[in-house]
Structure formats: C-alpha cells, structure tokens
C-alpha cells in the first residue's frame, strides 16, 4: 500500500476546498439575460388554396391521382415511382455527391464546435511541473540563496491551478445556445440539400425520358415526311403535280429536322447534369435511356396539414434555427455589458531537491478573485446590442417570408397537378384526333380528293400533338416529384434520421 505524505494530503485537501469554493460560485449563476426563443406558431389556415381542390384529378394517361390529406410521406418517396434505374441513380448520388458530403461535414463541425463551447461551463484545471537551473548572486537574501550561496542550483516546482468564470448572467449559456442553433441550422441545411438533390434527380430523369421520347417521335415524323417527299419527287418527275408541292414538302422536312438538334443538345446537357448530381465527370458517366413507360406515376399523393408544414419543410426549420441563433446573440450582447467575475487558485510545492519537494516548508498556494465591469466603451457594447436586436428582427421577417413562400410553393404544386391531368387528357384527345385526321387527309390526297397543302397541315398538327402529349406527360411526373419536395420530402421518416435523433438531441422535429 502506498503511503501518501501528510504534506501531500494537506495539499490535496486544500485543492479540494478550492474546487468546492469555485464549484459553489457556479451555483450563483442566475437566469440568462436576453429574450428566450419561442418557435413562431404555424399559420392559422386549414388549406393551401383559395378554393378547395378536388380530391381526385381527371383521368389521364397513367390514371387519376388522389390527394390524401394527412397521409404519411415516405422517407424515400422516390421509391413510389417504382423505377430501379432511378433508385440506383439516387443511391449513388447520396454516396458521392460533393454538395451533400460538404453539408454533412459542416453539420459535424457545428456539433463539435457546440460541444467545445460547453466546456466553458466547467472550471479549468491544469497541472504543471518545472525544473529550472539557476545561479543567484552574492548578497541575495532568502532561504534559497542562503542554502545555495553563489553556486548553481536546481529549482523544482509542481502545482495544480484552477480557474473559473461563473456564468452569472448567462452569457456563456446564450453562446452555447447560439452554437446549438447553428448546429440545427446546419442540420436542416443538410436536409434541404438532401431533398433538393433527390428531387432534382427525379426531375432530371423524367426530363431525360421526355427528351428521348421527343427525339424518337421527331425521328418518326422525319421518316414519314421523307417518305412523302420521295412520293412527291416521283410524281413531279412524271409531271403529275407541280414542283411547288415538292418544294413545300422539302421546306417542311427541313423545318422538322431543325427541331432535332436542340432536343439532342438538351438531352446531352441533362445527362451532364445527372453526372454532376452523381459526383462524377461527364466523361465518366454512362446511363441507359430512361423511358416514361418504365416510371410509374404515384396515384395516392399525401398532402400534409398546413400546421405540420412548418415542422417538415427543411427551409422553414433552417430559417427558424437562424432566428434562434440571432435571439441567443441578443443575450450574449446583453451579458457583455454586465459585470464579469473570475475566480482562480493554485496549490503546489517548490524545492531544491525531489526529496524535499513535498515537505511542509515547500507548500505554496494562492486564491484570487476579480470582477470587471465595463464603464466606458465609446458606445461599442450598446450599439452591438442594438445591432443584435435588429438582426433578430430581420431573421424574424426572413422566417415569415420563408413560410409564405413555402405555402405558395405547395399551393402552386397542387394546382399544377390538378391542371396537369386536365392538360394531358386534352393532349391525348388532341393527338388521337390529329392522327385520325392525318390518315383521312392522306387517303383523300391519294384519291385526289384533297390538295397536298392539306396533308402538310395535318402533318404539322399531328407533330405538334405528339410532342405536346409527351411534354404534358413528363410535366405530370415532374410536378408529382415537386409536391413531395414542397411538403418536405418525408425526411423525418427516414431510418438514418431516427439514428441521428438518438445520437444528437436538440435537432429533432
């Protein structure tokens, strides 16, 4: 059993009393100054549109869609499109996308910064040991000089120091509160990045499929017009029709061909955009063509209650976190105008040899306290607090604007979905009628009952109808994805969020 020297035990008791004194000072801390943050209430509305929307859209290609108020939004909502190719794209992007990786690391940094600041709540304890080689001149008074004369000697010093600044007015607590709010800000900035990335990939995939089909339809139209041109060329050669008919068809064919390169260019750019989402270079990205027929249209669309939207939208939660930050900083600015108290103490030994280092004669200790009250700073602290108040009011206005824009976004998307179905149904009818009309006109022309100009007009009408139907169908898919994004994307139902909730509190719904 190791025996602790009496002098060491005495030093330990003295250090214990010092820690008790400093710890008791911590209990003197009162309530934190400055306003307490309260999340603004949700708007007192029951719907998103001026007039209630029908619960079911009209029947169109892909079926009718139903709006289910209060239904659960899936965390991985894109699975409702039942496209394995789309699922693989999103899975790869969630692993490799640089913007998402940057947002994840920004969140980790914000959380660790908060934990670092929380250390300010506790006393600071440090230990030291020093060995100094010295020589004192003749005539120096004191026990050390008397025992050493003018010969060189070694001075040993060991000590434990404690310092503490009681958070009397809560300035440190407000600073930690601000950092926690910054971590929450980063938390929902990450969710906003996640939601934007997944929604953009779905939209890009739908656009890709739409362009592929538009290019295919345009190629078919070009092939049909080339066939007609060959017939006209033969008829002109036989003198059966005027050359003007052939020239008109050539003009129509050239006009149709001119629509193809912009579509091909847009498709290439869309592929490059998908490559960027995936976190790879365009030359490294390879993707098989998407087809709208391979992407299922979700029929049951969840619509969150307005009171829930402010808890679900990442941008609203991010704006609320910024307001929380700025509210806490008002408290920090206020506390900086009030007295600051500091307590410190140390206990240790100083001797010439290691054997005598812990003897009673070598014991050293000190206790100190101080208070600092700003008296005149040229208005600096006053105007910093006024600036903090103005910044808080600015954040409150920005929060309100974010809420207004979010409700507008949901309203726009719901209205768009309702009209998308009607537009697609009309375009389907338009395409069907144009196809039948073209067939009739072509038969009449072959029998000599219609001029060729009627064939050209019917061809143009049908071409327009096909492209319009493809665009309308793609728009319906895109607006469906936009609805999930507008409602927040169901992040609170993801498994990784549930795990994060257990590991880091304070950023939960």
Short mmCIF file of C-alpha atoms in Angstrom, two decimals:
data_model
loop_
_atom_site.label_atom_id
_atom_site.label_comp_id
_atom_site.label_asym_id
_atom_site.label_seq_id
_atom_site.Cartn_x
_atom_site.Cartn_y
_atom_site.Cartn_z
CA UNK A 1 0.00 0.00 0.00
CA UNK A 2 1.38 3.41 -0.97
CA UNK A 3 1.52 5.92 1.87
CA UNK A 4 0.66 9.49 0.92
CA UNK A 5 2.86 12.00 2.78
CA UNK A 6 0.97 14.24 5.25
CA UNK A 7 2.00 17.35 3.38
CA UNK A 8 0.63 15.90 0.15
CA UNK A 9 -2.64 15.05 1.84
CA UNK A 10 -2.77 18.60 3.12
CA UNK A 11 -2.22 19.94 -0.36
CA UNK A 12 -4.93 17.66 -1.70
CA UNK A 13 -7.38 18.87 0.96
CA UNK A 14 -6.53 22.44 0.07
CA UNK A 15 -7.12 21.75 -3.62
CA UNK A 16 -10.42 20.06 -2.76
CA UNK A 17 -11.55 23.11 -0.78
CA UNK A 18 -10.51 25.31 -3.67
CA UNK A 19 -12.60 23.26 -6.11
CA UNK A 20 -15.54 23.31 -3.69
CA UNK A 21 -15.34 27.07 -3.41
CA UNK A 22 -15.21 27.52 -7.15
CA UNK A 23 -17.97 24.98 -7.68
CA UNK A 24 -20.15 26.83 -5.19
CA UNK A 25 -19.61 30.00 -7.15
CA UNK A 26 -21.11 28.27 -10.14
CA UNK A 27 -24.37 27.92 -8.23
CA UNK A 28 -24.57 31.71 -8.02
CA UNK A 29 -25.29 31.86 -11.75
CA UNK A 30 -28.77 33.25 -12.28
CA UNK A 31 -31.11 33.24 -15.22
CA UNK A 32 -29.61 34.01 -18.61
CA UNK A 33 -30.26 37.55 -19.80
CA UNK A 34 -31.84 38.30 -23.13
CA UNK A 35 -35.05 37.08 -24.76
CA UNK A 36 -35.91 33.38 -24.73
CA UNK A 37 -36.55 31.84 -28.13
CA UNK A 38 -40.01 30.53 -28.94
CA UNK A 39 -40.67 28.96 -32.31
CA UNK A 40 -43.29 31.05 -34.16
CA UNK A 41 -46.69 29.38 -34.39
CA UNK A 42 -47.95 27.82 -37.60
CA UNK A 43 -50.29 29.95 -39.74
CA UNK A 44 -53.91 29.56 -38.70
CA UNK A 45 -55.18 28.24 -42.04
CA UNK A 46 -56.83 24.97 -42.99
CA UNK A 47 -55.81 24.74 -46.65
CA UNK A 48 -53.29 25.80 -49.25
CA UNK A 49 -55.53 27.20 -51.97
CA UNK A 50 -58.20 29.87 -52.10
CA UNK A 51 -60.85 27.36 -53.15
CA UNK A 52 -60.79 23.67 -52.17
CA UNK A 53 -59.26 21.41 -54.81
CA UNK A 54 -60.95 18.19 -55.93
CA UNK A 55 -59.65 15.14 -54.10
CA UNK A 56 -59.13 13.37 -57.43
CA UNK A 57 -57.66 14.58 -60.70
CA UNK A 58 -59.28 13.79 -64.03
CA UNK A 59 -58.46 10.50 -65.73
CA UNK A 60 -55.44 10.70 -67.99
CA UNK A 61 -52.53 8.52 -69.11
CA UNK A 62 -51.17 6.85 -66.01
CA UNK A 63 -54.51 7.06 -64.22
CA UNK A 64 -56.08 9.59 -61.89
CA UNK A 65 -54.19 10.84 -58.83
CA UNK A 66 -55.78 11.16 -55.39
CA UNK A 67 -54.89 13.79 -52.80
CA UNK A 68 -54.85 12.16 -49.34
CA UNK A 69 -54.78 14.83 -46.63
CA UNK A 70 -52.67 13.93 -43.61
CA UNK A 71 -51.21 10.78 -45.16
CA UNK A 72 -47.69 9.64 -44.24
CA UNK A 73 -44.89 10.83 -46.53
CA UNK A 74 -42.33 8.12 -47.16
CA UNK A 75 -38.76 8.97 -46.24
CA UNK A 76 -37.57 7.53 -49.57
CA UNK A 77 -40.53 8.88 -51.51
CA UNK A 78 -38.91 8.31 -54.92
CA UNK A 79 -39.50 4.58 -54.46
CA UNK A 80 -43.15 5.28 -55.28
CA UNK A 81 -42.10 5.72 -58.93
CA UNK A 82 -41.06 2.04 -58.97
CA UNK A 83 -38.03 2.60 -61.18
CA UNK A 84 -34.96 0.51 -60.24
CA UNK A 85 -32.84 2.64 -62.57
CA UNK A 86 -33.94 5.79 -60.76
CA UNK A 87 -33.33 4.17 -57.37
CA UNK A 88 -29.77 3.27 -58.35
CA UNK A 89 -29.05 6.81 -59.52
CA UNK A 90 -30.24 8.31 -56.24
CA UNK A 91 -28.38 5.75 -54.13
CA UNK A 92 -25.12 6.57 -55.92
CA UNK A 93 -25.70 10.32 -55.63
CA UNK A 94 -26.39 10.08 -51.89
CA UNK A 95 -22.99 8.44 -51.51
CA UNK A 96 -20.88 10.53 -53.88
CA UNK A 97 -22.46 13.96 -54.34
CA UNK A 98 -19.90 16.60 -53.19
CA UNK A 99 -22.52 19.12 -52.05
CA UNK A 100 -24.13 16.54 -49.80
CA UNK A 101 -20.76 15.46 -48.41
CA UNK A 102 -19.88 19.10 -47.72
CA UNK A 103 -23.18 19.65 -45.88
CA UNK A 104 -22.62 16.52 -43.79
CA UNK A 105 -19.18 17.71 -42.69
CA UNK A 106 -20.50 21.21 -41.98
CA UNK A 107 -23.00 19.63 -39.60
CA UNK A 108 -20.29 17.60 -37.85
CA UNK A 109 -18.17 20.74 -37.44
CA UNK A 110 -21.10 22.71 -36.00
CA UNK A 111 -21.90 19.98 -33.49
CA UNK A 112 -18.30 19.63 -32.33
CA UNK A 113 -18.00 23.41 -32.02
CA UNK A 114 -21.03 23.34 -29.73
CA UNK A 115 -19.51 20.60 -27.59
CA UNK A 116 -16.25 22.55 -27.37
CA UNK A 117 -18.06 25.66 -26.12
CA UNK A 118 -19.90 23.62 -23.48
CA UNK A 119 -16.55 23.16 -21.75
CA UNK A 120 -16.84 26.80 -20.63
CA UNK A 121 -19.47 25.72 -18.10
CA UNK A 122 -16.82 23.94 -16.01
CA UNK A 123 -13.72 25.06 -14.10
CA UNK A 124 -10.42 24.84 -15.93
CA UNK A 125 -7.92 22.58 -14.15
CA UNK A 126 -4.27 22.29 -15.14
CA UNK A 127 -1.16 20.78 -13.62
CA UNK A 128 2.45 21.71 -14.17
CA UNK A 129 5.96 20.62 -13.27
CA UNK A 130 9.03 22.76 -13.86
CA UNK A 131 12.72 22.15 -13.34
CA UNK A 132 14.89 25.28 -13.53
CA UNK A 133 18.68 25.52 -13.32
CA UNK A 134 19.68 28.85 -11.68
CA UNK A 135 22.52 30.75 -10.02
CA UNK A 136 21.97 33.55 -7.51
CA UNK A 137 24.48 36.40 -6.99
CA UNK A 138 26.26 37.05 -3.68
CA UNK A 139 24.29 39.04 -1.18
CA UNK A 140 20.85 37.71 -2.21
CA UNK A 141 18.64 37.24 0.82
CA UNK A 142 16.19 34.40 1.29
CA UNK A 143 16.27 30.80 2.30
CA UNK A 144 17.05 29.55 -1.16
CA UNK A 145 20.00 31.92 -1.60
CA UNK A 146 21.27 31.19 1.88
CA UNK A 147 21.31 27.50 1.22
CA UNK A 148 22.97 27.74 -2.17
CA UNK A 149 25.31 30.71 -1.93
CA UNK A 150 26.55 31.63 -5.36
CA UNK A 151 26.66 28.06 -6.64
CA UNK A 152 24.30 26.92 -9.41
CA UNK A 153 21.26 25.06 -8.16
CA UNK A 154 18.17 23.30 -9.50
CA UNK A 155 14.72 24.58 -8.53
CA UNK A 156 11.80 22.16 -8.76
CA UNK A 157 8.20 23.38 -8.88
CA UNK A 158 4.98 21.41 -9.13
CA UNK A 159 1.48 22.87 -8.90
CA UNK A 160 -2.21 22.46 -9.70
CA UNK A 161 -4.17 25.51 -10.89
CA UNK A 162 -7.89 26.03 -11.11
CA UNK A 163 -9.71 28.91 -12.78
CA UNK A 164 -13.39 29.57 -13.27
CA UNK A 165 -15.58 32.35 -14.60
CA UNK A 166 -19.11 31.91 -13.12
CA UNK A 167 -21.75 32.46 -15.76
CA UNK A 168 -23.70 34.80 -13.51
CA UNK A 169 -25.73 36.48 -16.24
CA UNK A 170 -25.86 33.57 -18.68
CA UNK A 171 -23.60 34.92 -21.39
CA UNK A 172 -21.92 31.55 -21.85
CA UNK A 173 -25.26 29.76 -21.84
CA UNK A 174 -26.54 32.07 -24.55
CA UNK A 175 -23.35 31.50 -26.55
CA UNK A 176 -23.83 27.72 -26.30
CA UNK A 177 -27.48 28.20 -27.21
CA UNK A 178 -26.40 30.13 -30.29
CA UNK A 179 -23.99 27.36 -31.30
CA UNK A 180 -26.67 24.72 -30.79
CA UNK A 181 -28.97 26.71 -33.03
CA UNK A 182 -26.17 26.93 -35.61
CA UNK A 183 -25.88 23.13 -35.48
CA UNK A 184 -29.63 22.90 -36.04
CA UNK A 185 -29.27 25.35 -38.91
CA UNK A 186 -26.66 23.07 -40.48
CA UNK A 187 -28.84 20.05 -39.72
CA UNK A 188 -31.66 21.39 -41.85
CA UNK A 189 -29.32 22.84 -44.45
CA UNK A 190 -28.19 19.24 -44.88
CA UNK A 191 -31.80 18.07 -45.18
CA UNK A 192 -32.51 20.82 -47.72
CA UNK A 193 -29.50 19.69 -49.76
CA UNK A 194 -30.63 16.06 -49.50
CA UNK A 195 -34.18 16.92 -50.56
CA UNK A 196 -33.08 19.18 -53.40
CA UNK A 197 -30.65 16.55 -54.70
CA UNK A 198 -33.18 13.70 -54.74
CA UNK A 199 -35.95 15.84 -56.26
CA UNK A 200 -33.59 17.20 -58.93
CA UNK A 201 -32.51 13.69 -59.90
CA UNK A 202 -36.13 12.58 -60.29
CA UNK A 203 -36.92 15.66 -62.37
CA UNK A 204 -33.79 15.20 -64.48
CA UNK A 205 -34.64 11.54 -65.07
CA UNK A 206 -38.17 12.46 -66.16
CA UNK A 207 -36.80 15.18 -68.44
CA UNK A 208 -34.32 12.69 -69.87
CA UNK A 209 -37.16 10.26 -70.63
CA UNK A 210 -39.25 13.04 -72.14
CA UNK A 211 -36.43 14.17 -74.41
CA UNK A 212 -35.71 10.61 -75.50
CA UNK A 213 -39.35 10.19 -76.50
CA UNK A 214 -39.50 13.59 -78.19
CA UNK A 215 -36.41 12.70 -80.21
CA UNK A 216 -37.92 9.33 -81.10
CA UNK A 217 -41.20 10.96 -82.16
CA UNK A 218 -39.34 13.57 -84.18
CA UNK A 219 -37.33 10.85 -85.94
CA UNK A 220 -40.57 9.07 -86.84
CA UNK A 221 -42.08 12.28 -88.19
CA UNK A 222 -38.91 12.93 -90.23
CA UNK A 223 -39.06 9.41 -91.64
CA UNK A 224 -42.72 9.87 -92.62
CA UNK A 225 -42.03 13.24 -94.24
CA UNK A 226 -39.07 11.79 -96.13
CA UNK A 227 -41.35 9.04 -97.46
CA UNK A 228 -43.89 11.62 -98.62
CA UNK A 229 -41.08 13.63 -100.22
CA UNK A 230 -39.94 10.60 -102.21
CA UNK A 231 -43.51 10.08 -103.49
CA UNK A 232 -43.80 13.74 -104.48
CA UNK A 233 -40.43 13.63 -106.20
CA UNK A 234 -41.61 10.72 -108.35
CA UNK A 235 -44.88 12.47 -109.14
CA UNK A 236 -43.08 15.66 -110.15
CA UNK A 237 -40.74 13.63 -112.37
CA UNK A 238 -43.79 12.15 -114.12
CA UNK A 239 -45.34 15.60 -114.47
CA UNK A 240 -48.35 14.69 -112.36
CA UNK A 241 -48.02 17.54 -109.86
CA UNK A 242 -46.32 20.91 -109.83
CA UNK A 243 -42.80 21.20 -108.44
CA UNK A 244 -44.09 23.64 -105.83
CA UNK A 245 -45.59 20.71 -103.92
CA UNK A 246 -42.22 19.02 -103.70
CA UNK A 247 -40.52 22.25 -102.61
CA UNK A 248 -43.14 22.78 -99.89
CA UNK A 249 -42.50 19.27 -98.58
CA UNK A 250 -38.75 19.86 -98.61
CA UNK A 251 -39.31 23.02 -96.61
CA UNK A 252 -41.49 21.15 -94.11
CA UNK A 253 -38.90 18.38 -93.78
CA UNK A 254 -36.08 20.86 -93.19
CA UNK A 255 -38.19 22.61 -90.55
CA UNK A 256 -38.83 19.32 -88.75
CA UNK A 257 -35.17 18.34 -88.93
CA UNK A 258 -34.24 21.70 -87.39
CA UNK A 259 -36.17 20.77 -84.25
CA UNK A 260 -33.99 17.69 -83.65
CA UNK A 261 -30.54 19.20 -82.74
CA UNK A 262 -31.94 21.36 -79.88
CA UNK A 263 -33.56 18.28 -78.38
CA UNK A 264 -30.33 16.30 -78.71
CA UNK A 265 -28.37 19.17 -77.17
CA UNK A 266 -30.79 19.43 -74.27
CA UNK A 267 -30.59 15.67 -73.70
CA UNK A 268 -26.78 15.80 -73.60
CA UNK A 269 -26.89 18.67 -71.11
CA UNK A 270 -29.39 16.76 -68.99
CA UNK A 271 -27.02 13.79 -68.92
CA UNK A 272 -24.18 16.09 -67.85
CA UNK A 273 -26.37 17.44 -65.08
CA UNK A 274 -27.11 13.92 -63.87
CA UNK A 275 -23.37 13.23 -63.91
CA UNK A 276 -22.83 16.25 -61.67
CA UNK A 277 -25.52 15.00 -59.28
CA UNK A 278 -23.74 11.65 -59.19
CA UNK A 279 -20.45 13.37 -58.35
CA UNK A 280 -18.59 12.25 -61.48
CA UNK A 281 -17.29 13.93 -64.62
CA UNK A 282 -19.36 13.83 -67.84
CA UNK A 283 -16.81 11.52 -69.49
CA UNK A 284 -17.18 9.07 -66.57
CA UNK A 285 -20.97 8.92 -66.65
CA UNK A 286 -22.85 6.25 -68.56
CA UNK A 287 -26.63 5.95 -68.49
CA UNK A 288 -29.12 3.88 -70.42
CA UNK A 289 -32.10 5.78 -71.77
CA UNK A 290 -34.97 6.40 -69.39
CA UNK A 291 -38.49 5.66 -70.66
CA UNK A 292 -41.59 7.28 -69.23
CA UNK A 293 -43.37 3.94 -69.58
CA UNK A 294 -40.87 2.42 -67.11
CA UNK A 295 -41.60 5.07 -64.45
CA UNK A 296 -44.83 4.51 -62.52
CA UNK A 297 -46.96 7.50 -61.66
CA UNK A 298 -47.87 7.56 -57.94
CA UNK A 299 -51.65 7.52 -57.60
CA UNK A 300 -52.07 8.35 -53.89
CA UNK A 301 -50.43 11.69 -53.11
CA UNK A 302 -50.03 12.67 -49.45
CA UNK A 303 -50.87 16.26 -48.53
CA UNK A 304 -49.67 17.42 -45.12
CA UNK A 305 -51.83 19.59 -42.92
CA UNK A 306 -50.78 23.27 -43.00
CA UNK A 307 -49.99 23.12 -39.28
CA UNK A 308 -47.44 20.37 -40.00
CA UNK A 309 -45.73 22.03 -42.94
CA UNK A 310 -43.72 24.42 -40.75
CA UNK A 311 -42.31 21.41 -38.88
CA UNK A 312 -41.49 19.47 -42.04
CA UNK A 313 -40.01 21.87 -44.59
CA UNK A 314 -36.22 21.96 -44.13
CA UNK A 315 -36.01 25.57 -45.31
CA UNK A 316 -38.56 26.67 -42.69
CA UNK A 317 -36.73 24.77 -39.95
CA UNK A 318 -33.48 26.30 -41.15
CA UNK A 319 -34.97 29.80 -41.01
CA UNK A 320 -36.29 29.08 -37.50
CA UNK A 321 -32.80 27.99 -36.43
CA UNK A 322 -31.33 31.25 -37.77
CA UNK A 323 -33.93 33.18 -35.76
CA UNK A 324 -32.95 31.12 -32.71
CA UNK A 325 -29.27 31.95 -33.30
CA UNK A 326 -29.93 35.67 -33.51
CA UNK A 327 -32.19 35.61 -30.45
CA UNK A 328 -29.44 33.97 -28.40
CA UNK A 329 -26.89 36.53 -29.62
CA UNK A 330 -29.02 39.30 -28.13
CA UNK A 331 -28.45 37.61 -24.76
CA UNK A 332 -24.72 37.39 -25.43
CA UNK A 333 -24.56 41.10 -26.28
CA UNK A 334 -26.54 41.95 -23.13
CA UNK A 335 -24.32 39.81 -20.88
CA UNK A 336 -21.22 41.52 -22.27
CA UNK A 337 -22.49 44.80 -20.79
CA UNK A 338 -22.71 43.33 -17.25
CA UNK A 339 -20.02 42.50 -14.64
CA UNK A 340 -17.73 39.56 -15.36
CA UNK A 341 -16.44 37.57 -12.36
CA UNK A 342 -13.33 35.38 -12.38
CA UNK A 343 -12.03 33.01 -9.69
CA UNK A 344 -8.67 31.27 -9.69
CA UNK A 345 -6.40 29.40 -7.36
CA UNK A 346 -3.35 27.20 -7.27
CA UNK A 347 -1.61 24.86 -4.86
CA UNK A 348 1.85 23.33 -5.21
CA UNK A 349 5.37 22.83 -3.89
CA UNK A 350 8.73 24.40 -4.70
CA UNK A 351 12.03 22.87 -3.57
CA UNK A 352 15.66 22.33 -4.47
CA UNK A 353 15.53 18.54 -4.43
CA UNK A 354 12.98 15.95 -5.26
CA UNK A 355 13.24 14.50 -1.72
CA UNK A 356 12.16 17.78 -0.14
CA UNK A 357 9.60 18.71 -2.81
CA UNK A 358 6.59 17.70 -0.71
CA UNK A 359 7.75 18.86 2.73
CA UNK A 360 5.61 21.41 4.66
CA UNK A 361 8.18 24.12 4.15
CA UNK A 362 7.82 23.95 0.34
CA UNK A 363 4.00 24.28 0.21
CA UNK A 364 2.70 27.18 -1.91
CA UNK A 365 -0.91 28.19 -2.52
CA UNK A 366 -2.94 31.15 -3.70
CA UNK A 367 -6.56 32.18 -4.16
CA UNK A 368 -7.69 35.10 -6.29
CA UNK A 369 -10.95 36.63 -7.44
CA UNK A 370 -11.80 39.51 -9.67
CA UNK A 371 -14.71 41.41 -11.13
CA UNK A 372 -14.71 43.50 -14.28
CA UNK A 373 -17.45 45.95 -15.16
CA UNK A 374 -17.29 47.81 -18.47
CA UNK A 375 -17.57 51.51 -17.70
CA UNK A 376 -16.92 53.29 -20.95
CA UNK A 377 -16.51 51.65 -24.36
CA UNK A 378 -17.45 54.56 -26.58
CA UNK A 379 -20.90 53.09 -27.14
CA UNK A 380 -19.48 49.86 -28.59
CA UNK A 381 -21.38 47.45 -26.34
CA UNK A 382 -24.60 49.45 -26.55
CA UNK A 383 -24.63 49.55 -30.32
CA UNK A 384 -23.61 45.90 -30.60
CA UNK A 385 -26.70 45.01 -28.59
CA UNK A 386 -28.88 47.26 -30.73
CA UNK A 387 -27.40 45.64 -33.84
CA UNK A 388 -28.16 42.19 -32.39
CA UNK A 389 -31.78 43.22 -31.80
CA UNK A 390 -32.11 44.49 -35.36
CA UNK A 391 -30.57 41.28 -36.70
CA UNK A 392 -33.07 39.25 -34.67
CA UNK A 393 -35.98 41.21 -36.13
CA UNK A 394 -34.51 40.72 -39.61
CA UNK A 395 -34.35 36.96 -39.01
CA UNK A 396 -37.98 37.01 -37.84
CA UNK A 397 -39.04 38.73 -41.05
CA UNK A 398 -37.00 36.28 -43.15
CA UNK A 399 -38.65 33.40 -41.32
CA UNK A 400 -42.09 34.77 -42.09
CA UNK A 401 -41.14 35.23 -45.75
CA UNK A 402 -39.86 31.64 -45.90
CA UNK A 403 -43.20 30.38 -44.54
CA UNK A 404 -45.17 32.45 -47.07
CA UNK A 405 -43.06 31.18 -49.98
CA UNK A 406 -43.36 27.59 -48.73
CA UNK A 407 -47.17 27.76 -48.65
CA UNK A 408 -47.12 29.38 -52.09
CA UNK A 409 -44.90 26.53 -53.33
CA UNK A 410 -47.30 23.86 -52.06
CA UNK A 411 -50.30 25.72 -53.47
CA UNK A 412 -48.64 26.13 -56.88
CA UNK A 413 -47.75 22.44 -56.99
CA UNK A 414 -51.23 21.24 -56.01
CA UNK A 415 -52.81 23.48 -58.63
CA UNK A 416 -50.28 22.35 -61.22
CA UNK A 417 -51.05 18.68 -60.59
CA UNK A 418 -54.76 19.31 -60.99
CA UNK A 419 -54.23 21.13 -64.27
CA UNK A 420 -51.52 18.72 -65.46
CA UNK A 421 -54.03 15.88 -65.57
CA UNK A 422 -56.53 18.01 -67.49
CA UNK A 423 -53.84 19.15 -69.90
CA UNK A 424 -52.62 15.61 -70.52
CA UNK A 425 -56.17 14.33 -71.07
CA UNK A 426 -56.77 17.11 -73.58
CA UNK A 427 -53.43 16.47 -75.32
CA UNK A 428 -54.25 12.77 -75.60
CA UNK A 429 -57.51 13.63 -77.30
CA UNK A 430 -55.69 16.15 -79.48
CA UNK A 431 -53.08 13.56 -80.53
CA UNK A 432 -55.69 10.89 -81.24
CA UNK A 433 -57.81 13.25 -83.31
CA UNK A 434 -54.78 14.63 -85.19
CA UNK A 435 -53.63 11.11 -86.04
CA UNK A 436 -57.04 10.17 -87.39
CA UNK A 437 -57.31 13.44 -89.31
CA UNK A 438 -53.90 12.88 -90.89
CA UNK A 439 -54.88 9.38 -92.01
CA UNK A 440 -58.12 10.66 -93.56
CA UNK A 441 -56.38 13.54 -95.35
CA UNK A 442 -53.67 11.22 -96.71
CA UNK A 443 -56.35 8.84 -98.06
CA UNK A 444 -58.20 11.75 -99.66
CA UNK A 445 -55.00 13.05 -101.20
CA UNK A 446 -54.16 9.66 -102.69
CA UNK A 447 -57.66 9.56 -104.20
CA UNK A 448 -57.34 13.11 -105.46
CA UNK A 449 -59.96 14.48 -103.13
CA UNK A 450 -57.69 16.85 -101.15
CA UNK A 451 -54.81 19.15 -102.06
CA UNK A 452 -51.37 18.41 -100.78
CA UNK A 453 -51.38 21.52 -98.64
CA UNK A 454 -53.98 19.76 -96.50
CA UNK A 455 -51.55 16.88 -95.95
CA UNK A 456 -48.83 19.31 -94.87
CA UNK A 457 -51.18 21.00 -92.43
CA UNK A 458 -52.32 17.67 -90.98
CA UNK A 459 -48.70 16.53 -90.59
CA UNK A 460 -47.79 19.69 -88.69
CA UNK A 461 -50.83 19.34 -86.47
CA UNK A 462 -50.02 15.73 -85.63
CA UNK A 463 -46.36 16.55 -84.97
CA UNK A 464 -47.40 19.27 -82.58
CA UNK A 465 -49.89 16.95 -80.85
CA UNK A 466 -47.34 14.17 -80.29
CA UNK A 467 -44.74 16.49 -78.79
CA UNK A 468 -47.38 18.22 -76.65
CA UNK A 469 -48.59 14.88 -75.23
CA UNK A 470 -45.04 13.80 -74.35
CA UNK A 471 -44.31 17.12 -72.64
CA UNK A 472 -47.60 17.04 -70.73
CA UNK A 473 -46.94 13.52 -69.50
CA UNK A 474 -43.43 14.42 -68.34
CA UNK A 475 -44.69 17.57 -66.64
CA UNK A 476 -47.11 15.48 -64.62
CA UNK A 477 -44.27 13.30 -63.34
CA UNK A 478 -42.12 16.33 -62.58
CA UNK A 479 -44.89 18.10 -60.65
CA UNK A 480 -45.53 14.93 -58.66
CA UNK A 481 -41.90 14.98 -57.54
CA UNK A 482 -42.23 18.71 -56.87
CA UNK A 483 -45.14 18.02 -54.48
CA UNK A 484 -43.03 15.65 -52.39
CA UNK A 485 -40.28 18.27 -52.32
CA UNK A 486 -42.71 21.06 -51.42
CA UNK A 487 -44.02 19.05 -48.46
CA UNK A 488 -40.55 18.41 -47.07
CA UNK A 489 -39.74 15.03 -48.58
CA UNK A 490 -40.55 12.87 -45.54
CA UNK A 491 -37.04 13.18 -44.05
CA UNK A 492 -38.46 12.59 -40.56
CA UNK A 493 -39.48 9.07 -41.62
CA UNK A 494 -36.02 8.02 -42.83
CA UNK A 495 -34.10 5.40 -40.85
CA UNK A 496 -30.86 7.39 -40.82
CA UNK A 497 -32.68 10.33 -39.25
CA UNK A 498 -34.03 8.10 -36.47
CA UNK A 499 -30.45 7.02 -35.73
CA UNK A 500 -29.26 10.63 -35.77
CA UNK A 501 -32.04 11.52 -33.32
CA UNK A 502 -30.62 9.03 -30.83
CA UNK A 503 -27.06 10.26 -31.26
CA UNK A 504 -27.61 14.01 -31.16
CA UNK A 505 -30.53 15.59 -29.42
CA UNK A 506 -31.68 19.14 -29.90
CA UNK A 507 -32.31 18.95 -33.63
CA UNK A 508 -35.43 16.83 -33.67
CA UNK A 509 -38.80 17.62 -35.23
#
